[in-house]
Coordinates of C-alpha atoms and ligand atoms in Angstrom, one line a residue:
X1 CA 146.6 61.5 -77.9
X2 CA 146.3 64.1 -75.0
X3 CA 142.8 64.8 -73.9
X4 CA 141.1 62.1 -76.2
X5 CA 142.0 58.6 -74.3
X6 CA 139.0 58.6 -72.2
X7 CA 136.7 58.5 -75.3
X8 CA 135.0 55.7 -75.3
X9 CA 136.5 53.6 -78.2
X10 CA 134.4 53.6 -80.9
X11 CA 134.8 51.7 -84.4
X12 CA 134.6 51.9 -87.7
X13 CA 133.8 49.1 -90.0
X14 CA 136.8 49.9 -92.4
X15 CA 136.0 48.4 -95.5
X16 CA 133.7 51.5 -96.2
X17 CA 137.2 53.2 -96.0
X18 CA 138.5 54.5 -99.2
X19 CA 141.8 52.5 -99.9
X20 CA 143.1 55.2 -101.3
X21 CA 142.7 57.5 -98.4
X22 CA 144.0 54.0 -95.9
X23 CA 146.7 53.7 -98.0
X24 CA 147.7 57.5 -97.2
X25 CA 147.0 57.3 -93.3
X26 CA 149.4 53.8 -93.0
X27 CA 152.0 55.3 -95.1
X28 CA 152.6 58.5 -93.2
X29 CA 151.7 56.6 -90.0
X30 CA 155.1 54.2 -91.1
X31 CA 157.2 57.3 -91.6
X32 CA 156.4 58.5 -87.9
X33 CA 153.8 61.2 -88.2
X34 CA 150.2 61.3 -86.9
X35 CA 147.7 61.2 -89.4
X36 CA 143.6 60.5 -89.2
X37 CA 140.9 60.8 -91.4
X38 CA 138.8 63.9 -90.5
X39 CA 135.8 65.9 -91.0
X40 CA 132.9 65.0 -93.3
X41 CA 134.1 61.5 -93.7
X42 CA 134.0 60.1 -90.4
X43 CA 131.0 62.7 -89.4
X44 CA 129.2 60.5 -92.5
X45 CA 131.0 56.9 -91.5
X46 CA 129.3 57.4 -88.1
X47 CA 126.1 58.5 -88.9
X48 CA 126.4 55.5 -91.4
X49 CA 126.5 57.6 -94.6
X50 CA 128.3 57.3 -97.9
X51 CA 131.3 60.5 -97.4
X52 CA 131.5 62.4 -100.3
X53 CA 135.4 62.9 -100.2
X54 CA 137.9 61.7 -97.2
X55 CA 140.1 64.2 -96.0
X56 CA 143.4 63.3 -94.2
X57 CA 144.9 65.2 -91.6
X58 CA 148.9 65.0 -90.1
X59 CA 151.4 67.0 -88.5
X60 CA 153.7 66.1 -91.7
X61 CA 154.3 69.3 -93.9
X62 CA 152.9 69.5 -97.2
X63 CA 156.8 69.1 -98.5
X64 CA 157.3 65.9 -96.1
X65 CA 153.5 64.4 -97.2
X66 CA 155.1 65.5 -101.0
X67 CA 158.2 63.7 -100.3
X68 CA 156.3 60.5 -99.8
X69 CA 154.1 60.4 -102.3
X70 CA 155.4 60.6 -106.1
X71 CA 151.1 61.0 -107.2
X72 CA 151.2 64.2 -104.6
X73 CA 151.5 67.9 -105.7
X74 CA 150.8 70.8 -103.2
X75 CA 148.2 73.2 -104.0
X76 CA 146.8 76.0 -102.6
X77 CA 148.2 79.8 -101.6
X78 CA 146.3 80.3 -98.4
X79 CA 147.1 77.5 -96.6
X80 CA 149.6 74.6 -98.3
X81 CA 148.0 71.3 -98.5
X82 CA 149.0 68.1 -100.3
X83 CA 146.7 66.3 -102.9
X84 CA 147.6 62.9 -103.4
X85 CA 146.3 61.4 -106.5
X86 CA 144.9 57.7 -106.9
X87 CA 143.3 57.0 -110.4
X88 CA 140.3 59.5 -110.7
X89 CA 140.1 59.8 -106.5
X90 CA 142.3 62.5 -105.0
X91 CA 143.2 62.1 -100.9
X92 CA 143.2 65.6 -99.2
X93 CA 146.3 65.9 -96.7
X94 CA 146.0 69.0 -94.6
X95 CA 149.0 69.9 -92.1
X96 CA 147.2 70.8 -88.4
X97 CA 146.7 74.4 -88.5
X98 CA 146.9 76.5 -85.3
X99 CA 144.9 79.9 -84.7
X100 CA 145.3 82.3 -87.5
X101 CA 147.4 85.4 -86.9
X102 CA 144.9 88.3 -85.9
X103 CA 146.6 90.6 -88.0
X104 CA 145.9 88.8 -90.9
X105 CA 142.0 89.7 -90.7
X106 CA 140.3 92.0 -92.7
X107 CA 138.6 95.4 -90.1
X108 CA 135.3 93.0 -89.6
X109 CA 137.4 89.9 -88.5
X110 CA 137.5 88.2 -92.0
X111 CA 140.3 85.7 -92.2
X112 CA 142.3 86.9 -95.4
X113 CA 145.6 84.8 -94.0
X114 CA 145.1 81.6 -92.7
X115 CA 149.1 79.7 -92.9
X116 CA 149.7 78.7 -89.7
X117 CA 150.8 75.5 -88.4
X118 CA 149.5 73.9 -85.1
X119 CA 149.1 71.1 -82.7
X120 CA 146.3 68.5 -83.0
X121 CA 144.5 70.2 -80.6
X122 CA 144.8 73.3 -82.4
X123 CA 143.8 72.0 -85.7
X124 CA 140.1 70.6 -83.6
X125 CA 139.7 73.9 -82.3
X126 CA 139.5 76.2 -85.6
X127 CA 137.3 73.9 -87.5
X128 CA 133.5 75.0 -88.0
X129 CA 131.0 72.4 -86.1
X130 CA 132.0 70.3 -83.2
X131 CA 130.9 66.8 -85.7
X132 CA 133.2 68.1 -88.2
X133 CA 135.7 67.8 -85.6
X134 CA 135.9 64.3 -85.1
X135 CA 139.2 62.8 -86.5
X136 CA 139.7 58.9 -87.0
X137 CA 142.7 57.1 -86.3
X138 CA 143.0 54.3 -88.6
X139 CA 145.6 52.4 -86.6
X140 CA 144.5 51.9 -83.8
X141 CA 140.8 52.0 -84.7
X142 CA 139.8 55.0 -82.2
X143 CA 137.7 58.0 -82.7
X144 CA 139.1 61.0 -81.5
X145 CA 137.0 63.8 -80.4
X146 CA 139.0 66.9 -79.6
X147 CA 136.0 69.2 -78.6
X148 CA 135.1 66.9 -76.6
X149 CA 131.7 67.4 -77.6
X150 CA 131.3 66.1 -81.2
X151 CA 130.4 62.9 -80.4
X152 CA 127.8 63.7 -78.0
X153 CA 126.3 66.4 -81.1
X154 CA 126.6 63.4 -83.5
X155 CA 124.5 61.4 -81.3
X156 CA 122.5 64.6 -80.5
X157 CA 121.7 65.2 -83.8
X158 CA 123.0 68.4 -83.2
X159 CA 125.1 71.3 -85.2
X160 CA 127.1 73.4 -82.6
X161 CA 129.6 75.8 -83.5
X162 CA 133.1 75.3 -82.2
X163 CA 133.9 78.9 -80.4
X164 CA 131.8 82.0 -80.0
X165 CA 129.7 81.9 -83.2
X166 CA 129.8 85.7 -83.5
X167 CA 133.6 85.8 -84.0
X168 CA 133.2 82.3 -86.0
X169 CA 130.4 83.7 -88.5
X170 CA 133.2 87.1 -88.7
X171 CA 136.3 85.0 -89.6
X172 CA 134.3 82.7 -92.5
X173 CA 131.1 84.4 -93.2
X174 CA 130.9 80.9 -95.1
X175 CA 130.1 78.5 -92.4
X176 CA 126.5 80.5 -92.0
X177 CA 125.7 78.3 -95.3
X178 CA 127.6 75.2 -94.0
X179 CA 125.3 75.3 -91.0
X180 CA 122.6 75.7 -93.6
X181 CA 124.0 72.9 -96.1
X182 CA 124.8 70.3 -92.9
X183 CA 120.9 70.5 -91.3
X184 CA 119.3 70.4 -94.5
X185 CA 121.7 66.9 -95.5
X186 CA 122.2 65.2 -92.2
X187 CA 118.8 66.4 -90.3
X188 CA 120.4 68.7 -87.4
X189 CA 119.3 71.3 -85.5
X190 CA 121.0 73.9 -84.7
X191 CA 120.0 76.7 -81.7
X192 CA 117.9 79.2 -81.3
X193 CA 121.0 81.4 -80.8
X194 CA 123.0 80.3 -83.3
X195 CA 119.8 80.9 -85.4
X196 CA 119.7 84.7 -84.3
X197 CA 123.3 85.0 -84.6
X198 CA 122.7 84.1 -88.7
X199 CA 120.2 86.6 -88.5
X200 CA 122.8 89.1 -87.5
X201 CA 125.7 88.1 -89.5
X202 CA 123.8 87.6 -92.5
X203 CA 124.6 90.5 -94.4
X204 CA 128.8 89.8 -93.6
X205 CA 128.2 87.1 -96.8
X206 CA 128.2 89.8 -98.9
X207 CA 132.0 90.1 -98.3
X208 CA 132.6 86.7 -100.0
X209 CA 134.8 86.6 -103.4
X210 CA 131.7 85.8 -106.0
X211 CA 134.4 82.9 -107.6
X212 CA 133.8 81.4 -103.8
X213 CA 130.3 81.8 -103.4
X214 CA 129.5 80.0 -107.0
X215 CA 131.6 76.7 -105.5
X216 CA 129.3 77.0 -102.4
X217 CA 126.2 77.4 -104.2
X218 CA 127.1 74.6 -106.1
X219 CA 127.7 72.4 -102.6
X220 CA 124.4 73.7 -101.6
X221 CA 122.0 72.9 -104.5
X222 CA 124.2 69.7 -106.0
X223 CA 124.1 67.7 -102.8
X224 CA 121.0 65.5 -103.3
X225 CA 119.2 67.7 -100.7
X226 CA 118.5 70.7 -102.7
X227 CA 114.5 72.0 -101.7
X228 CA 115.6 71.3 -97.7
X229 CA 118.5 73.6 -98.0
X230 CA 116.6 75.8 -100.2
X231 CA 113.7 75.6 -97.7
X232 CA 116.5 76.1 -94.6
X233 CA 118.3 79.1 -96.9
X234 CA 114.6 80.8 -97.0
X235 CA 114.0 80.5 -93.7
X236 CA 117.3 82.0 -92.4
X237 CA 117.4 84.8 -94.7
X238 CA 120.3 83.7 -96.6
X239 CA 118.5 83.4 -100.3
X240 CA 118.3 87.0 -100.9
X241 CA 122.3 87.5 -100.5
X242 CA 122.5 84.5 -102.6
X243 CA 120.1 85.6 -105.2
X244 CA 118.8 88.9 -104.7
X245 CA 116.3 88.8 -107.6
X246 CA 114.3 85.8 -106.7
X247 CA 111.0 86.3 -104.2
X248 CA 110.6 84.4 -101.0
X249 CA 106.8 83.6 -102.0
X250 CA 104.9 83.2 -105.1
X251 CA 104.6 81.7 -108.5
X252 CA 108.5 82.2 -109.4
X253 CA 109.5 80.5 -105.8
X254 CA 107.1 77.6 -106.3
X255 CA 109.1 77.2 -109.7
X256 CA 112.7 77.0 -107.9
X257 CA 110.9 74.5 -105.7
X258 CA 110.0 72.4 -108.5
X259 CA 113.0 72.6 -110.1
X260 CA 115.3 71.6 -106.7
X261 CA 112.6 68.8 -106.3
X262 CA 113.8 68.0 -109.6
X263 CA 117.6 67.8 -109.3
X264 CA 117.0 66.0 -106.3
X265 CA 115.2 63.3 -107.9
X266 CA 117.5 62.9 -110.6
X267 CA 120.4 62.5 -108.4
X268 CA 118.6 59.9 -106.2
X269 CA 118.7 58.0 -109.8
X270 CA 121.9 58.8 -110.5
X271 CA 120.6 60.5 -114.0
X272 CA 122.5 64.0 -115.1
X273 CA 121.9 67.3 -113.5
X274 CA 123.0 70.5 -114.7
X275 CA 123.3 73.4 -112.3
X276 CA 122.6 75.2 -115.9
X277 CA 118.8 74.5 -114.9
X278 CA 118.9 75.7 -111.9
X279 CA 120.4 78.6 -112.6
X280 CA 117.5 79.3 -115.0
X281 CA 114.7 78.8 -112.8
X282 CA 117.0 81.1 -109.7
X283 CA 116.8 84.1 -112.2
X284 CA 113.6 83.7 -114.6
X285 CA 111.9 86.4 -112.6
X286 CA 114.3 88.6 -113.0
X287 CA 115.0 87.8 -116.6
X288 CA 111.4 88.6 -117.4
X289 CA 111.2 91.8 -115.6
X290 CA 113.7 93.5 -117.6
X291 CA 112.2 91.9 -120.5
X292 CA 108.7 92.9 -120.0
X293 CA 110.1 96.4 -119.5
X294 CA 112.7 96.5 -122.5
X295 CA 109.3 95.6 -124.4
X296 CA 107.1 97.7 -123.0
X297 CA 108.6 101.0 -122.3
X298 CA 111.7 100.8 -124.6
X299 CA 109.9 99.3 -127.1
X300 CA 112.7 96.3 -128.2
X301 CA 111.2 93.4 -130.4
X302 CA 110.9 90.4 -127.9
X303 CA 113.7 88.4 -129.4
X304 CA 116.1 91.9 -128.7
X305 CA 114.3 92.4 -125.2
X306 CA 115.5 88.6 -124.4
X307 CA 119.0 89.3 -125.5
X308 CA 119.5 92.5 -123.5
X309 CA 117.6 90.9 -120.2
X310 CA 119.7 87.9 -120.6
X311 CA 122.8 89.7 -120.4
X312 CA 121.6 92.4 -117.3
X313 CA 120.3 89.3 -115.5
X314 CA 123.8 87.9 -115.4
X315 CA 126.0 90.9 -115.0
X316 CA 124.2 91.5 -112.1
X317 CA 124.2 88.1 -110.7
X318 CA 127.8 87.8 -111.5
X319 CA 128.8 90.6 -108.8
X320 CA 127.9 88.4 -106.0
X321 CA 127.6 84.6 -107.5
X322 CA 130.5 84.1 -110.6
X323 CA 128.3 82.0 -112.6
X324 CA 130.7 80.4 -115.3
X325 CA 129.8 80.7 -118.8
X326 CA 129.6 76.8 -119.2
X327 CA 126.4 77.2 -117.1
X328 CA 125.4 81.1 -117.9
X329 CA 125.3 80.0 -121.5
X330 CA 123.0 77.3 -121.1
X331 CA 120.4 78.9 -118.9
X332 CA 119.9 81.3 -121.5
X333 CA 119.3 79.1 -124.1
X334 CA 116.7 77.4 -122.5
X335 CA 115.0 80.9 -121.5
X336 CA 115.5 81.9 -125.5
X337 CA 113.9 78.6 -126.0
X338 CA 110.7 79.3 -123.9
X339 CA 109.2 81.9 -126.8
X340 CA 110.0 79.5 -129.3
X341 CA 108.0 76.6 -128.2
X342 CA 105.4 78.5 -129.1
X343 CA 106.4 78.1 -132.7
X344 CA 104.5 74.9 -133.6
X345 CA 104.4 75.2 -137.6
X346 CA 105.7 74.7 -140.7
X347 CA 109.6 73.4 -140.0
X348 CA 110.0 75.1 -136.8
X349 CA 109.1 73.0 -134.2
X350 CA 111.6 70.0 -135.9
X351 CA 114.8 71.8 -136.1
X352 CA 114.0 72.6 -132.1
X353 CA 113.4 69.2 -131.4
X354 CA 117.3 68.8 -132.8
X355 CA 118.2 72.0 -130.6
X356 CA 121.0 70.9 -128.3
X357 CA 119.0 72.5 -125.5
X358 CA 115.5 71.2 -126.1
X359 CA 115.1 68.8 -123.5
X360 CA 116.1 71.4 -121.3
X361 CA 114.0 73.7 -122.4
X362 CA 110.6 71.5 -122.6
X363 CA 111.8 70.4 -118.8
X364 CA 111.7 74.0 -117.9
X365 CA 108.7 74.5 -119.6
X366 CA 106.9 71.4 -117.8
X367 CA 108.2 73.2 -114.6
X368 CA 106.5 76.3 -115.3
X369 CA 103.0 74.7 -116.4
X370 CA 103.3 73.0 -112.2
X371 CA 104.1 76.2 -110.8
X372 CA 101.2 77.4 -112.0
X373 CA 101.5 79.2 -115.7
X374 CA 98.7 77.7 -117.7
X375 CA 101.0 76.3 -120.5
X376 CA 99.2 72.6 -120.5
X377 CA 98.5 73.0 -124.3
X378 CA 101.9 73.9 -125.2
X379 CA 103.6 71.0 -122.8
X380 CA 100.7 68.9 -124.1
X381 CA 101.2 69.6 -127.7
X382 CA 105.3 68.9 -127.3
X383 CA 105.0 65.9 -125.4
X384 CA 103.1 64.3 -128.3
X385 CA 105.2 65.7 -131.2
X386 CA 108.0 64.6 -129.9
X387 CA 107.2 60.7 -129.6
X388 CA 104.6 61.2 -132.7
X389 CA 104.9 59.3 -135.8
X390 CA 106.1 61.0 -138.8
X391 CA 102.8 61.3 -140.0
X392 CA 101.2 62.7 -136.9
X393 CA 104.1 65.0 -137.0
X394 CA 103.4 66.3 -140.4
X395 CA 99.6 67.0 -139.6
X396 CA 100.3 68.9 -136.2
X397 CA 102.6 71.5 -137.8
X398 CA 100.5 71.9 -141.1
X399 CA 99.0 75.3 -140.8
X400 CA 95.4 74.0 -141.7
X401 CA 93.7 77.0 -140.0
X402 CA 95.1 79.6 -141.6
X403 CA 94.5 77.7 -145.2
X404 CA 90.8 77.4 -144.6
X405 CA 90.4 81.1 -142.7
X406 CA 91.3 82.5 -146.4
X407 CA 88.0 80.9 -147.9
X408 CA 86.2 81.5 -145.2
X409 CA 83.3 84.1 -145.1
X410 CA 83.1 86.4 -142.2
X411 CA 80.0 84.9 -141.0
X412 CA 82.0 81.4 -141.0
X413 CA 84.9 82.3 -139.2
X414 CA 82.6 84.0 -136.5
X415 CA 80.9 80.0 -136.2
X416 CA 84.0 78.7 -136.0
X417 CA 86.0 80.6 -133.7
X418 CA 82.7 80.1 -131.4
X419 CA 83.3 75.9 -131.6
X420 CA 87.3 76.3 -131.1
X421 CA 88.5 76.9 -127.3
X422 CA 91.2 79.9 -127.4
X423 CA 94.7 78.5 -127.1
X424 CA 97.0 79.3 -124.5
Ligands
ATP1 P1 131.1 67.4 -97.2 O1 132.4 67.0 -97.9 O2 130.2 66.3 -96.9 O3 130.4 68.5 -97.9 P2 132.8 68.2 -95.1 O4 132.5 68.5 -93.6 O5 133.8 67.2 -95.4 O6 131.4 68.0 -95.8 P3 134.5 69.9 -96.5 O7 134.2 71.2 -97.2 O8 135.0 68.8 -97.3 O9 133.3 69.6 -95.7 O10 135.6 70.3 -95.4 C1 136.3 69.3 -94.7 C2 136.5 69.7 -93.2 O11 137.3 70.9 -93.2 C3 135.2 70.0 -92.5 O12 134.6 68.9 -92.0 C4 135.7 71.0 -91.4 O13 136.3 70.3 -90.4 C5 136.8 71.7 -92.1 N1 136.3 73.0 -92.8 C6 135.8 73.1 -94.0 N2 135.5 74.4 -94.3 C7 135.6 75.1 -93.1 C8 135.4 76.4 -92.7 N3 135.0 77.3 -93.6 N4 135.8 76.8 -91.5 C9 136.3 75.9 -90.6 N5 136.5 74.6 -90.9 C10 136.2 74.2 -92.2
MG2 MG1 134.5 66.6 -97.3

């Protein structure tokens, strides 16, 4: 390969190779055509990291890759790439793309066209960060490094920007929170210029379809590294494009913090997360700002104040970050929930515990007790009814106060409120 033979050779071991995505690379390579792994994989392989996905790229069309492959089908209307199934794991094959078209950009340089096929050398160049770059050749065993500077980043442990990062951060305003995602997951740095370049390209993410911004929000926050990211998001001034209604500082921000911690440390056990959660926690302050105010100055009931705030908190949100209902839905639920933990008599409190959402909803709750809300009777009082005994059960949501206030006489009821601490 032209420009690439005086890389040192460097090797992968390649049993931490997907077969799948091998199997792809030999095939095509049988047929005639050039074809490596690239990107994240070998980025990940060499930093000796489990890739997420492997991505395959050739200088065989998407109709030639189709032609080869009876589990292919070609997807995609911007740019035409193959997807060739195996079982549950899908191989990405990407034709080399040249330099897009300059007409095809929106009036502040925004790609909108992006169909153009190209040289190896080409396809290197119009990727994001020199690491990303880096393009494994399975045959012969050789890392491939068309930048020419990849290698020396990866070792570097630096993010660089292929290009001028002023017309980069124009095309894709995107790759200002894949700079963000890559430091927070593979601990880069990235320069002070490129950090002042963010700065002033910032508000360009607000060009972004909404559809696009909920896949990268997911990328960002469902990665295993959410708080760093969050953390990195924060400090670049990306958050409030993201989520305009949550505060940099404070009680609501130590919240998100707990609940990224959170995710985090579920997906380090490989337990279940929901991006439902973190949804909730993203927009509780908002949420109870328009409720406070439907309450206070419209004068709603709380339950209608909740309904209404829900439903303003999401139309908004949905104008810059298309949250889909299977995860709008749920982060209501468990704010609806939060008033009705407070509900801890009579049959209440055990048709919750069968609530769908309740686990959710007492996590939540938990959350907002460390951020700081004094709720430690509530969470205290839920944490024991729900691994009680029957009979424990029955006495905690008997109203026995109320019963006795009725016989009480005033001069009693002053006594005992005196002994009783007030409840939260
Ligand atoms: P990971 O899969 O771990 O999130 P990745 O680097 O593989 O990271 P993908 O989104 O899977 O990221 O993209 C694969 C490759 O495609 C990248 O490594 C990069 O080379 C290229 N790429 C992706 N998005 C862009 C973009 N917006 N601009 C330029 N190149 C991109
Ligand atoms: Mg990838």
């Amino acid at each position: 390969m032209v420009g690439t033979s005086r890389e040192p050779k460097i090797t992968l071991d390649q049993s931490d190779i997907s077969l799948a995505a091998l199997k792809v690379v030999r095939r095509l390579s049988e047929e005639g055509f050039d074809a490596y792994l690239v990107g994240g994989c070998v980025r990940d392989l060499l930093l000796n990291q489990k890739p997420k996905d492997f991505d395959v790229a050739t200088n065989a069309t998407p109709q030639e890759v189709h032609r080869l492959f009876r589990n292919s089908r070609i997807i995609g209307r911007r740019f035409q790439i193959a997807h060739v199934r195996f079982g549950r794991e899908i191989i990405e094959v990407a034709t080399f793309r040249g330099q897009h078209d300059p007409n095809q950009s929106s009036e502040s340089g925004h790609i909108l066209r992006d169909n153009v096929f190209g040289s190896f050398e080409e396809d290197g160049l119009r990727r994001d960060f020199t690491v990303n770059a880096l393009y494994y050749d399975a045959i012969s065993d050789t890392i491939l490094d068309p930048t020419g500077k990849g290698l020396a980043d990866l070792q570097a442990k630096k993010l660089n920007l292929i290009g001028e990062p002023e017309i980069r951060f124009q095309e894709d305003p995107v790759r200002m929170l894949r700079a963000v995602r890559f430091m927070a997951k593979l601990n880069f740095s990235i320069s002070a210029d490129l950090q002042k370049q963010i700065r002033t390209s910032a508000h360009l993410l607000g060009e972004i379809p909404p559809a696009r911004l909920f896949e990268e929000t997911l990328k960002l926050f469902m990665n295993g590294h959410a708080l760093s990211t969050f953390e990195s998001l924060k400090t670049h001034h990306l958050m409030p494009l993201l989520f305009p209604t949550l505060a940099s500082e404070g009680q609501n921000a130590q919240l998100v913090a707990e609940a990224l911690a959170s995710t985090d440390a579920r997906i380090a056990q490989d337990m279940p997360v929901t991006p439902a959660f973190l949804f909730a926690a993203f927009l509780w302050e908002g949420f109870n700002q328009h409720k406070d105010r439907l309450i206070k100055v419209e004068g709603k009931t709380p339950i209608d104040a909740s309904h209404m705030a829900a439903d303003m908190v999401f139309l908004a949100q949905q104008a810059i970050v298309a949250i889909p209902k299977r995860f709008s839905i749920p982060a209501r639920e468990i704010w609806l929930l939060q008033d009705r933990l407070n509900q801890q008599v009579g049959k209440r409190p055990y048709k919750l515990l069968t609530h769908k959402r309740f686990r959710a909803a007492y996590d939540f709750l938990l959350l907002r007790h460390e951020s700081g809300v004094p709720l430690a009777s509530t969470c205290d009082w839920w944490t024991t009814f729900q691994s009680a005994d029957p009979e424990t059960q029955q006495q905690m949501t008997t109203p026995k106060r109320r019963k006795k206030r009725k016989k009480k006489t005033p001069k009693a009821l002053q006594k005992s409120s005196e002994e009783q601490p007030a409840s939260v």
